[in-house]
GROMACS .gro file of C-alpha atoms in nm:
model
  451
    1MET     CA    1   0.781   3.615   1.901
    2LYS     CA    2   0.618   3.821   1.627
    3SER     CA    3   0.935   3.806   1.414
    4MET     CA    4   0.951   3.416   1.443
    5ARG     CA    5   0.593   3.387   1.333
    6ILE     CA    6   0.671   3.612   1.031
    7ALA     CA    7   0.975   3.393   0.948
    8VAL     CA    8   0.776   3.071   0.962
    9ALA     CA    9   0.506   3.232   0.734
   10VAL     CA   10   0.766   3.340   0.475
   11ALA     CA   11   0.929   2.990   0.487
   12LEU     CA   12   0.590   2.824   0.425
   13LEU     CA   13   0.512   3.064   0.143
   14HIS     CA   14   0.858   3.000  -0.013
   15LEU     CA   15   0.795   2.619   0.006
   16ALA     CA   16   0.446   2.667  -0.149
   17CYS     CA   17   0.594   2.870  -0.442
   18ALA     CA   18   0.896   2.643  -0.494
   19ALA     CA   19   0.692   2.313  -0.524
   20PRO     CA   20   0.339   2.400  -0.605
   21HIS     CA   21   0.240   2.036  -0.650
   22GLY     CA   22   0.436   1.893  -0.353
   23GLY     CA   23   0.553   1.551  -0.307
   24VAL     CA   24   0.729   1.348  -0.590
   25ARG     CA   25   0.737   1.540  -0.909
   26HIS     CA   26   0.822   1.362  -1.237
   27GLN     CA   27   1.064   1.589  -1.439
   28ARG     CA   28   1.022   1.609  -1.814
   29THR     CA   29   1.334   1.490  -2.001
   30ILE     CA   30   1.529   1.755  -2.219
   31LEU     CA   31   1.694   1.487  -2.424
   32PRO     CA   32   1.548   1.509  -2.771
   33LEU     CA   33   1.542   1.123  -2.846
   34CYS     CA   34   1.369   1.046  -2.499
   35LYS     CA   35   1.143   1.339  -2.513
   36VAL     CA   36   0.968   1.193  -2.834
   37LEU     CA   37   0.932   0.856  -2.668
   38HIS     CA   38   0.790   1.009  -2.351
   39GLU     CA   39   0.538   1.196  -2.558
   40ALA     CA   40   0.398   0.865  -2.687
   41GLY     CA   41   0.249   0.829  -2.348
   42GLU     CA   42   0.307   0.685  -1.992
   43ASP     CA   43   0.150   0.350  -2.088
   44VAL     CA   44   0.400   0.304  -2.383
   45VAL     CA   45   0.696   0.405  -2.162
   46GLY     CA   46   0.580   0.197  -1.860
   47ALA     CA   47   0.525  -0.127  -2.063
   48LEU     CA   48   0.868  -0.087  -2.240
   49ARG     CA   49   1.037  -0.007  -1.906
   50ASP     CA   50   0.883  -0.320  -1.739
   51ALA     CA   51   0.994  -0.528  -2.023
   52GLY     CA   52   1.345  -0.374  -1.996
   53GLN     CA   53   1.350  -0.458  -1.620
   54ALA     CA   54   1.271  -0.812  -1.693
   55PHE     CA   55   1.551  -0.812  -1.957
   56SER     CA   56   1.796  -0.683  -1.694
   57GLN     CA   57   1.689  -0.935  -1.439
   58HIS     CA   58   1.758  -1.230  -1.671
   59THR     CA   59   2.072  -1.058  -1.793
   60LYS     CA   60   2.207  -1.060  -1.433
   61LYS     CA   61   2.134  -1.427  -1.391
   62TYR     CA   62   2.279  -1.522  -1.734
   63ALA     CA   63   2.599  -1.330  -1.639
   64HIS     CA   64   2.627  -1.518  -1.314
   65TRP     CA   65   2.558  -1.861  -1.437
   66SER     CA   66   2.757  -1.833  -1.770
   67ARG     CA   67   3.066  -1.707  -1.567
   68MET     CA   68   3.030  -1.983  -1.314
   69HIS     CA   69   3.000  -2.234  -1.603
   70GLU     CA   70   3.309  -2.099  -1.779
   71PHE     CA   71   3.532  -2.127  -1.482
   72LYS     CA   72   3.398  -2.470  -1.362
   73LYS     CA   73   3.460  -2.607  -1.724
   74ASN     CA   74   3.788  -2.431  -1.806
   75GLY     CA   75   3.940  -2.348  -1.488
   76LEU     CA   76   4.005  -1.995  -1.353
   77GLY     CA   77   4.347  -1.946  -1.520
   78PRO     CA   78   4.467  -1.578  -1.442
   79TYR     CA   79   4.179  -1.541  -1.189
   80GLU     CA   80   4.295  -1.827  -0.962
   81LYS     CA   81   4.326  -1.584  -0.677
   82TYR     CA   82   3.945  -1.527  -0.697
   83LYS     CA   83   3.847  -1.896  -0.679
   84ALA     CA   84   3.665  -1.845  -0.341
   85ALA     CA   85   3.410  -1.632  -0.533
   86TYR     CA   86   3.330  -1.908  -0.767
   87VAL     CA   87   3.299  -2.207  -0.543
   88THR     CA   88   2.987  -2.423  -0.637
   89GLU     CA   89   2.863  -2.771  -0.589
   90LEU     CA   90   2.669  -2.767  -0.925
   91SER     CA   91   2.806  -2.969  -1.209
   92VAL     CA   92   2.919  -2.821  -1.542
   93GLU     CA   93   2.604  -2.955  -1.697
   94GLN     CA   94   2.373  -2.796  -1.441
   95LEU     CA   95   2.556  -2.466  -1.460
   96GLU     CA   96   2.523  -2.475  -1.844
   97ALA     CA   97   2.146  -2.558  -1.807
   98MET     CA   98   2.104  -2.254  -1.582
   99ALA     CA   99   2.285  -2.024  -1.814
  100HIS     CA  100   2.092  -2.153  -2.112
  101GLU     CA  101   1.765  -2.092  -1.943
  102HIS     CA  102   1.813  -1.726  -1.882
  103LYS     CA  103   1.973  -1.678  -2.219
  104ASN     CA  104   1.659  -1.806  -2.380
  105ALA     CA  105   1.456  -1.581  -2.148
  106MET     CA  106   1.660  -1.282  -2.242
  107ASN     CA  107   1.599  -1.351  -2.625
  108SER     CA  108   1.226  -1.400  -2.548
  109VAL     CA  109   1.199  -1.060  -2.374
  110MET     CA  110   1.404  -0.878  -2.627
  111ASP     CA  111   1.172  -1.012  -2.913
  112LYS     CA  112   0.881  -0.862  -2.724
  113ILE     CA  113   1.068  -0.540  -2.679
  114GLU     CA  114   1.138  -0.524  -3.057
  115VAL     CA  115   0.773  -0.576  -3.131
  116MET     CA  116   0.671  -0.305  -2.881
  117VAL     CA  117   0.900  -0.051  -3.036
  118SER     CA  118   0.795  -0.151  -3.388
  119ASP     CA  119   0.417  -0.100  -3.284
  120VAL     CA  120   0.502   0.255  -3.147
  121LYS     CA  121   0.669   0.334  -3.473
  122LYS     CA  122   0.375   0.209  -3.675
  123ALA     CA  123   0.139   0.423  -3.473
  124GLY     CA  124   0.344   0.726  -3.580
  125LYS     CA  125   0.456   0.798  -3.212
  126LEU     CA  126   0.828   0.743  -3.290
  127ASP     CA  127   1.048   0.795  -3.581
  128GLN     CA  128   1.131   0.499  -3.793
  129THR     CA  129   1.519   0.573  -3.750
  130VAL     CA  130   1.517   0.523  -3.378
  131ARG     CA  131   1.700   0.210  -3.273
  132THR     CA  132   1.545  -0.028  -3.019
  133MET     CA  133   1.803   0.009  -2.771
  134SER     CA  134   1.766   0.394  -2.776
  135ALA     CA  135   1.397   0.364  -2.709
  136LEU     CA  136   1.461   0.112  -2.435
  137MET     CA  137   1.728   0.335  -2.255
  138CYS     CA  138   1.480   0.628  -2.265
  139ALA     CA  139   1.214   0.420  -2.105
  140TYR     CA  140   1.457   0.297  -1.830
  141GLY     CA  141   1.485   0.634  -1.648
  142ARG     CA  142   1.215   0.589  -1.381
  143LEU     CA  143   1.201   0.224  -1.288
  144ASN     CA  144   0.904   0.032  -1.150
  145PRO     CA  145   1.003  -0.067  -0.784
  146LEU     CA  146   0.733  -0.338  -0.774
  147ALA     CA  147   0.920  -0.519  -1.051
  148TYR     CA  148   1.225  -0.562  -0.836
  149GLU     CA  149   1.294  -0.940  -0.741
  150GLY     CA  150   1.273  -1.057  -0.384
  151ARG     CA  151   1.021  -0.810  -0.271
  152PRO     CA  152   0.751  -0.916  -0.026
  153ARG     CA  153   0.381  -0.902  -0.154
  154VAL     CA  154   0.264  -0.752   0.175
  155SER     CA  155   0.421  -0.510   0.426
  156PHE     CA  156   0.255  -0.514   0.780
  157LEU     CA  157   0.312  -0.180   0.944
  158LEU     CA  158   0.314  -0.202   1.323
  159GLN     CA  159   0.311   0.082   1.579
  160TYR     CA  160   0.464  -0.057   1.896
  161TRP     CA  161   0.455   0.097   2.247
  162LYS     CA  162   0.561  -0.113   2.566
  163ARG     CA  163   0.390  -0.442   2.499
  164PRO     CA  164   0.697  -0.689   2.523
  165LYS     CA  165   0.487  -0.995   2.585
  166ASN     CA  166   0.339  -0.952   2.224
  167ILE     CA  167   0.665  -0.942   2.061
  168PRO     CA  168   0.718  -1.321   2.026
  169ILE     CA  169   0.358  -1.371   1.935
  170PHE     CA  170   0.389  -1.127   1.639
  171ILE     CA  171   0.715  -1.300   1.535
  172ASP     CA  172   0.558  -1.650   1.532
  173TRP     CA  173   0.252  -1.530   1.364
  174LEU     CA  174   0.464  -1.366   1.083
  175THR     CA  175   0.701  -1.678   1.053
  176LYS     CA  176   0.406  -1.908   0.995
  177LEU     CA  177   0.247  -1.662   0.748
  178ASN     CA  178   0.571  -1.692   0.535
  179GLN     CA  179   0.595  -2.065   0.582
  180GLY     CA  180   0.237  -2.100   0.424
  181GLY     CA  181   0.386  -2.050   0.087
  182ASN     CA  182   0.089  -1.847  -0.034
  183LEU     CA  183   0.251  -1.507  -0.006
  184THR     CA  184   0.556  -1.347   0.136
  185ALA     CA  185   0.537  -1.070   0.386
  186GLU     CA  186   0.750  -0.846   0.599
  187LEU     CA  187   0.687  -0.677   0.931
  188LEU     CA  188   0.797  -0.316   0.991
  189VAL     CA  189   0.780  -0.211   1.338
  190ASN     CA  190   0.814   0.149   1.468
  191VAL     CA  191   0.955   0.075   1.821
  192ASP     CA  192   0.850   0.414   2.002
  193ASN     CA  193   0.981   0.266   2.326
  194PRO     CA  194   1.363   0.223   2.262
  195ALA     CA  195   1.388   0.025   2.589
  196ASP     CA  196   1.261  -0.274   2.388
  197HIS     CA  197   1.517  -0.236   2.128
  198GLU     CA  198   1.715  -0.559   2.199
  199ALA     CA  199   1.401  -0.786   2.163
  200TRP     CA  200   1.315  -0.643   1.820
  201ALA     CA  201   1.667  -0.632   1.697
  202THR     CA  202   1.702  -1.005   1.782
  203ALA     CA  203   1.374  -1.072   1.608
  204SER     CA  204   1.515  -0.917   1.287
  205TRP     CA  205   1.820  -1.143   1.297
  206ALA     CA  206   1.609  -1.452   1.381
  207THR     CA  207   1.361  -1.398   1.089
  208GLU     CA  208   1.661  -1.312   0.836
  209GLY     CA  209   1.521  -0.955   0.791
  210ALA     CA  210   1.162  -1.046   0.762
  211VAL     CA  211   1.115  -0.816   1.060
  212VAL     CA  212   1.242  -0.466   1.014
  213PRO     CA  213   1.249  -0.249   1.342
  214VAL     CA  214   1.275   0.125   1.326
  215PHE     CA  215   1.381   0.285   1.665
  216SER     CA  216   1.202   0.616   1.731
  217PHE     CA  217   1.129   0.816   2.031
  218ASN     CA  218   0.742   0.830   2.079
  219VAL     CA  219   0.659   0.979   1.750
  220HIS     CA  220   0.324   0.812   1.764
  221GLU     CA  221   0.103   0.677   1.492
  222ILE     CA  222   0.097   0.922   1.203
  223ARG     CA  223   0.469   0.988   1.183
  224ALA     CA  224   0.532   0.618   1.249
  225PHE     CA  225   0.315   0.482   0.969
  226ASN     CA  226   0.461   0.740   0.727
  227ARG     CA  227   0.807   0.645   0.832
  228LEU     CA  228   0.743   0.273   0.798
  229ALA     CA  229   0.558   0.321   0.454
  230GLY     CA  230   0.874   0.499   0.331
  231MET     CA  231   1.073   0.182   0.400
  232ALA     CA  232   0.826  -0.083   0.318
  233ARG     CA  233   0.891  -0.295  -0.003
  234GLY     CA  234   0.545  -0.476  -0.048
  235ASP     CA  235   0.281  -0.340  -0.283
  236VAL     CA  236   0.013  -0.393  -0.020
  237PHE     CA  237   0.053  -0.227   0.323
  238VAL     CA  238  -0.153  -0.345   0.620
  239VAL     CA  239  -0.162  -0.114   0.929
  240LEU     CA  240  -0.154  -0.298   1.261
  241GLY     CA  241  -0.204  -0.202   1.625
  242ASP     CA  242   0.032  -0.364   1.886
  243ASP     CA  243  -0.263  -0.482   2.104
  244ASP     CA  244  -0.430  -0.682   1.831
  245ILE     CA  245  -0.277  -1.019   1.722
  246PRO     CA  246  -0.380  -1.124   1.373
  247PRO     CA  247  -0.531  -1.469   1.329
  248LEU     CA  248  -0.315  -1.755   1.215
  249ASP     CA  249  -0.565  -1.835   0.936
  250ASN     CA  250  -0.426  -1.619   0.663
  251SER     CA  251  -0.734  -1.619   0.428
  252TRP     CA  252  -0.804  -1.260   0.538
  253ILE     CA  253  -0.486  -1.111   0.396
  254LEU     CA  254  -0.507  -1.349   0.090
  255ASN     CA  255  -0.859  -1.216   0.022
  256ALA     CA  256  -0.729  -0.858   0.057
  257VAL     CA  257  -0.461  -0.904  -0.197
  258ARG     CA  258  -0.713  -1.071  -0.431
  259ILE     CA  259  -0.952  -0.770  -0.394
  260PHE     CA  260  -0.664  -0.534  -0.478
  261ASP     CA  261  -0.573  -0.732  -0.783
  262ARG     CA  262  -0.929  -0.743  -0.906
  263TRP     CA  263  -1.009  -0.368  -0.849
  264PRO     CA  264  -0.690  -0.162  -0.935
  265GLN     CA  265  -0.868   0.164  -0.837
  266ILE     CA  266  -0.927   0.060  -0.474
  267GLY     CA  267  -0.668   0.245  -0.278
  268ILE     CA  268  -0.792   0.155   0.080
  269LEU     CA  269  -0.955  -0.167   0.180
  270GLY     CA  270  -1.121  -0.169   0.545
  271LEU     CA  271  -1.055  -0.491   0.744
  272ARG     CA  272  -1.251  -0.352   1.055
  273ASN     CA  273  -1.537  -0.113   1.088
  274PHE     CA  274  -1.669   0.102   0.802
  275VAL     CA  275  -1.891   0.404   0.750
  276ALA     CA  276  -2.095   0.373   0.441
  277CYS     CA  277  -2.177   0.746   0.467
  278SER     CA  278  -2.087   0.967   0.750
  279ASP     CA  279  -2.389   1.203   0.675
  280LEU     CA  280  -2.635   0.916   0.707
  281GLN     CA  281  -2.699   0.979   1.066
  282TYR     CA  282  -3.032   0.803   1.116
  283ARG     CA  283  -3.049   0.584   1.415
  284GLN     CA  284  -3.251   0.313   1.247
  285TYR     CA  285  -2.994   0.277   0.987
  286ASP     CA  286  -2.689   0.262   1.199
  287ASP     CA  287  -2.641  -0.098   1.134
  288SER     CA  288  -2.592  -0.021   0.759
  289ASN     CA  289  -2.238   0.091   0.865
  290ARG     CA  290  -2.150  -0.257   0.988
  291GLY     CA  291  -2.188  -0.620   0.861
  292GLU     CA  292  -2.145  -0.789   0.528
  293TRP     CA  293  -2.423  -0.660   0.295
  294PHE     CA  294  -2.265  -0.735  -0.039
  295ARG     CA  295  -2.041  -0.987  -0.208
  296ASP     CA  296  -1.804  -0.979  -0.515
  297PRO     CA  297  -1.965  -1.237  -0.751
  298VAL     CA  298  -1.630  -1.321  -0.889
  299LEU     CA  299  -1.409  -1.358  -0.589
  300ASN     CA  300  -1.708  -1.465  -0.370
  301VAL     CA  301  -1.597  -1.247  -0.076
  302PRO     CA  302  -1.767  -0.978   0.113
  303LEU     CA  303  -1.709  -0.629  -0.029
  304GLN     CA  304  -1.867  -0.289  -0.041
  305TRP     CA  305  -1.760   0.047  -0.153
  306VAL     CA  306  -1.778   0.294   0.134
  307GLN     CA  307  -1.688   0.652   0.234
  308LEU     CA  308  -1.468   0.565   0.529
  309VAL     CA  309  -1.302   0.292   0.713
  310ASP     CA  310  -1.146   0.252   1.053
  311MET     CA  311  -0.791   0.126   1.127
  312ALA     CA  312  -0.645  -0.101   1.240
  313PRO     CA  313  -0.629  -0.326   1.061
  314MET     CA  314  -0.655  -0.146   0.739
  315ALA     CA  315  -0.501  -0.238   0.400
  316VAL     CA  316  -0.364   0.027   0.168
  317ARG     CA  317  -0.225  -0.005  -0.191
  318ARG     CA  318   0.135   0.106  -0.190
  319THR     CA  319   0.114   0.332  -0.501
  320ALA     CA  320  -0.205   0.495  -0.365
  321TRP     CA  321  -0.024   0.573  -0.022
  322HIS     CA  322   0.254   0.738  -0.177
  323ALA     CA  323   0.053   0.904  -0.451
  324ILE     CA  324  -0.149   1.106  -0.181
  325GLY     CA  325   0.149   1.186   0.037
  326GLY     CA  326   0.055   0.930   0.313
  327MET     CA  327  -0.107   1.044   0.645
  328ASP     CA  328  -0.128   1.414   0.705
  329GLU     CA  329   0.108   1.516   0.977
  330SER     CA  330  -0.069   1.841   1.028
  331ILE     CA  331  -0.330   1.662   1.211
  332SER     CA  332  -0.127   1.617   1.530
  333ASP     CA  333   0.212   1.716   1.683
  334ILE     CA  334   0.474   1.469   1.745
  335HIS     CA  335   0.410   1.243   2.059
  336GLU     CA  336   0.039   1.278   1.996
  337CYS     CA  337  -0.205   1.012   1.898
  338GLY     CA  338  -0.338   0.995   1.536
  339ILE     CA  339  -0.709   1.012   1.602
  340ILE     CA  340  -0.928   1.071   1.284
  341SER     CA  341  -0.613   1.013   1.055
  342ASP     CA  342  -0.787   0.713   0.910
  343TRP     CA  343  -1.085   0.901   0.813
  344ASP     CA  344  -0.904   1.175   0.667
  345LEU     CA  345  -0.685   0.942   0.471
  346CYS     CA  346  -1.003   0.781   0.326
  347GLU     CA  347  -1.144   1.104   0.217
  348ARG     CA  348  -0.821   1.220   0.060
  349MET     CA  349  -0.804   0.893  -0.115
  350TRP     CA  350  -1.150   0.957  -0.280
  351VAL     CA  351  -1.058   1.299  -0.378
  352ALA     CA  352  -0.729   1.197  -0.525
  353GLY     CA  353  -0.904   0.952  -0.768
  354TRP     CA  354  -0.873   0.639  -0.572
  355GLN     CA  355  -1.144   0.437  -0.405
  356VAL     CA  356  -1.221   0.306  -0.059
  357ALA     CA  357  -1.401  -0.019   0.001
  358ALA     CA  358  -1.447  -0.258   0.290
  359THR     CA  359  -1.447  -0.632   0.327
  360ALA     CA  360  -1.508  -0.885   0.596
  361GLN     CA  361  -1.397  -0.765   0.941
  362THR     CA  362  -1.072  -0.946   1.057
  363LYS     CA  363  -1.123  -1.131   1.381
  364MET     CA  364  -0.814  -0.993   1.575
  365GLN     CA  365  -0.714  -1.145   1.909
  366PHE     CA  366  -0.710  -0.848   2.166
  367ASP     CA  367  -0.426  -0.900   2.412
  368GLY     CA  368  -0.653  -0.788   2.712
  369GLU     CA  369  -0.435  -0.490   2.825
  370THR     CA  370  -0.581  -0.132   2.806
  371GLY     CA  371  -0.403   0.076   2.549
  372GLY     CA  372  -0.187   0.366   2.639
  373THR     CA  373  -0.426   0.622   2.494
  374HIS     CA  374  -0.711   0.472   2.712
  375GLU     CA  375  -0.581   0.508   3.056
  376GLY     CA  376  -0.491   0.788   3.290
  377PRO     CA  377  -0.410   1.139   3.165
  378ASN     CA  378  -0.344   1.001   2.816
  379GLU     CA  379  -0.708   0.921   2.768
  380GLY     CA  380  -0.795   1.291   2.789
  381LEU     CA  381  -0.496   1.401   2.586
  382CYS     CA  382  -0.599   1.175   2.297
  383TRP     CA  383  -0.978   1.120   2.302
  384HIS     CA  384  -1.074   1.464   2.405
  385ARG     CA  385  -0.806   1.728   2.337
  386GLN     CA  386  -0.634   1.569   2.037
  387GLN     CA  387  -0.961   1.466   1.895
  388PHE     CA  388  -1.089   1.825   1.920
  389ILE     CA  389  -0.769   1.953   1.740
  390ALA     CA  390  -0.766   1.690   1.473
  391SER     CA  391  -1.131   1.748   1.394
  392ALA     CA  392  -1.046   2.120   1.358
  393VAL     CA  393  -0.772   2.052   1.112
  394VAL     CA  394  -0.989   1.821   0.901
  395LYS     CA  395  -1.288   2.057   0.889
  396ALA     CA  396  -1.055   2.338   0.769
  397HIS     CA  397  -1.027   2.164   0.427
  398ARG     CA  398  -1.350   1.947   0.433
  399SER     CA  399  -1.652   2.012   0.228
  400PRO     CA  400  -1.989   1.845   0.306
  401GLU     CA  401  -2.088   1.852  -0.066
  402VAL     CA  402  -1.780   1.668  -0.169
  403SER     CA  403  -1.822   1.421   0.110
  404LYS     CA  404  -2.184   1.349   0.007
  405GLU     CA  405  -2.049   1.280  -0.349
  406MET     CA  406  -1.820   1.013  -0.193
  407CYS     CA  407  -2.132   0.845  -0.036
  408ASN     CA  408  -2.314   0.847  -0.368
  409VAL     CA  409  -2.017   0.728  -0.574
  410ALA     CA  410  -1.962   0.438  -0.318
  411HIS     CA  411  -2.327   0.364  -0.329
  412GLU     CA  412  -2.341   0.342  -0.719
  413LEU     CA  413  -2.019   0.150  -0.740
  414THR     CA  414  -2.152  -0.110  -0.498
  415LEU     CA  415  -2.483  -0.159  -0.671
  416THR     CA  416  -2.325  -0.169  -1.017
  417HIS     CA  417  -2.063  -0.433  -0.948
  418LEU     CA  418  -2.164  -0.631  -0.652
  419GLN     CA  419  -2.445  -0.857  -0.535
  420LEU     CA  420  -2.660  -0.837  -0.220
  421ALA     CA  421  -2.552  -1.102   0.034
  422ASP     CA  422  -2.918  -1.148   0.114
  423PRO     CA  423  -3.156  -1.012  -0.161
  424ALA     CA  424  -3.414  -0.936   0.104
  425LYS     CA  425  -3.184  -0.704   0.305
  426CYS     CA  426  -3.084  -0.365   0.177
  427PRO     CA  427  -2.870  -0.142   0.399
  428TYR     CA  428  -2.928   0.174   0.198
  429PRO     CA  429  -3.240   0.388   0.294
  430THR     CA  430  -3.266   0.495  -0.069
  431GLY     CA  431  -3.283   0.146  -0.179
  432CYS     CA  432  -3.062  -0.119  -0.357
  433LYS     CA  433  -3.178  -0.084  -0.707
  434LEU     CA  434  -3.032   0.108  -1.011
  435PRO     CA  435  -3.047   0.382  -1.103
  436VAL     CA  436  -2.915   0.490  -0.768
  437VAL     CA  437  -3.125   0.731  -0.566
  438HIS     CA  438  -2.853   0.968  -0.421
  439TRP     CA  439  -2.846   1.100  -0.066
  440ASP     CA  440  -2.916   1.466  -0.034
  441ASN     CA  441  -3.005   1.707   0.252
  442ASN     CA  442  -3.367   1.675   0.163
  443PHE     CA  443  -3.388   1.306   0.185
  444ASP     CA  444  -3.604   1.174   0.470
  445PRO     CA  445  -3.557   0.799   0.546
  446ILE     CA  446  -3.877   0.773   0.740
  447VAL     CA  447  -4.093   0.898   0.447
  448ALA     CA  448  -3.889   0.660   0.219
  449ALA     CA  449  -3.939   0.361   0.444
  450ALA     CA  450  -4.325   0.426   0.458
  451GLN     CA  451  -4.325   0.439   0.091
   0.00000   0.00000   0.00000
């Protein structure tokens, strides 16, 4: 047993030394031309890369439609045996117009690329002798997945366990959401009970792939959501529970997307309960951790920067999720519930440079059945034993001082950028006027209220 513990310790030490920064690490190119371009900065490379991806997409379409036009107009000749690949009901004129449209788009994008490369040269960040195509190729190494065509805007991540009556309800909800025309979405489902595999597989076929089932064996929340996030293609993730049915009115998710678009540093957006500050433990101010106290003056939707939010539902920016490594699987073992993982995700988001906010609570429809972690022996396993273990893990790397800074920064962001929903009602015991009065260990809300 002792030798096994030593072996595990050595393995962990080796892992730490081999990859000190963990996760995805971008390698530096050793190609001389590309090295010079990369030194111009990520913004320059990223903009050139995105333009290059747009050029490639139009090139693909031009290649398709020009080939179809050529064979429709002149016949297949020596390629007659491949005629099944070029069957189309479009006329020669229609095919020519399609090809012409994308050829023009190619030329337009290439003109922009030429200007971008010229500007980099003028700024002295690239040698004048470097050809445009050389610069473009050097920017094309690490692509932007969000620029791929046909990707859904939103990926719903659902942890499922033995609720078969809810399957058709979720499918009907997703279908109507996509038919609304305002956004495209996919539903990724971790099917932790393989006995329900047929229903979910059928749903995938019936929705033409909008439902993506993943068959596991009771891995539970943390590993389920990490697995689903690794497969998701949307740029906004929404974590769902299988006992809550989202409303048919899709304004809640449209508003969430609008908030992410307007505030690019927000990594997590709470759609349920939130905690303005976990250290604000004064009974008379408990209601400040609920409700809609502030509004975004531009979007005209409820919004407030906060320290923590609850799941589910909970929306997360795709890039932020992957940037911080997703949920911490150290919090629980396989088969165990993911209690406290949402709060841990929020604090790590703040520490990593992202922000956490909350908007209006989404009115989910509870299915009326007690959850698996709330009945029988499972209740003690999750809400007592696992909660104790998860709390110990989180406390092992948590600093009250840093958490307090999250409260103060959230407070300041809220007062700087948002407006009170009711000017006569302020949720903060330190007030709602700038400059912000920060919470600290010596602050007494009773004295403040008296003043």
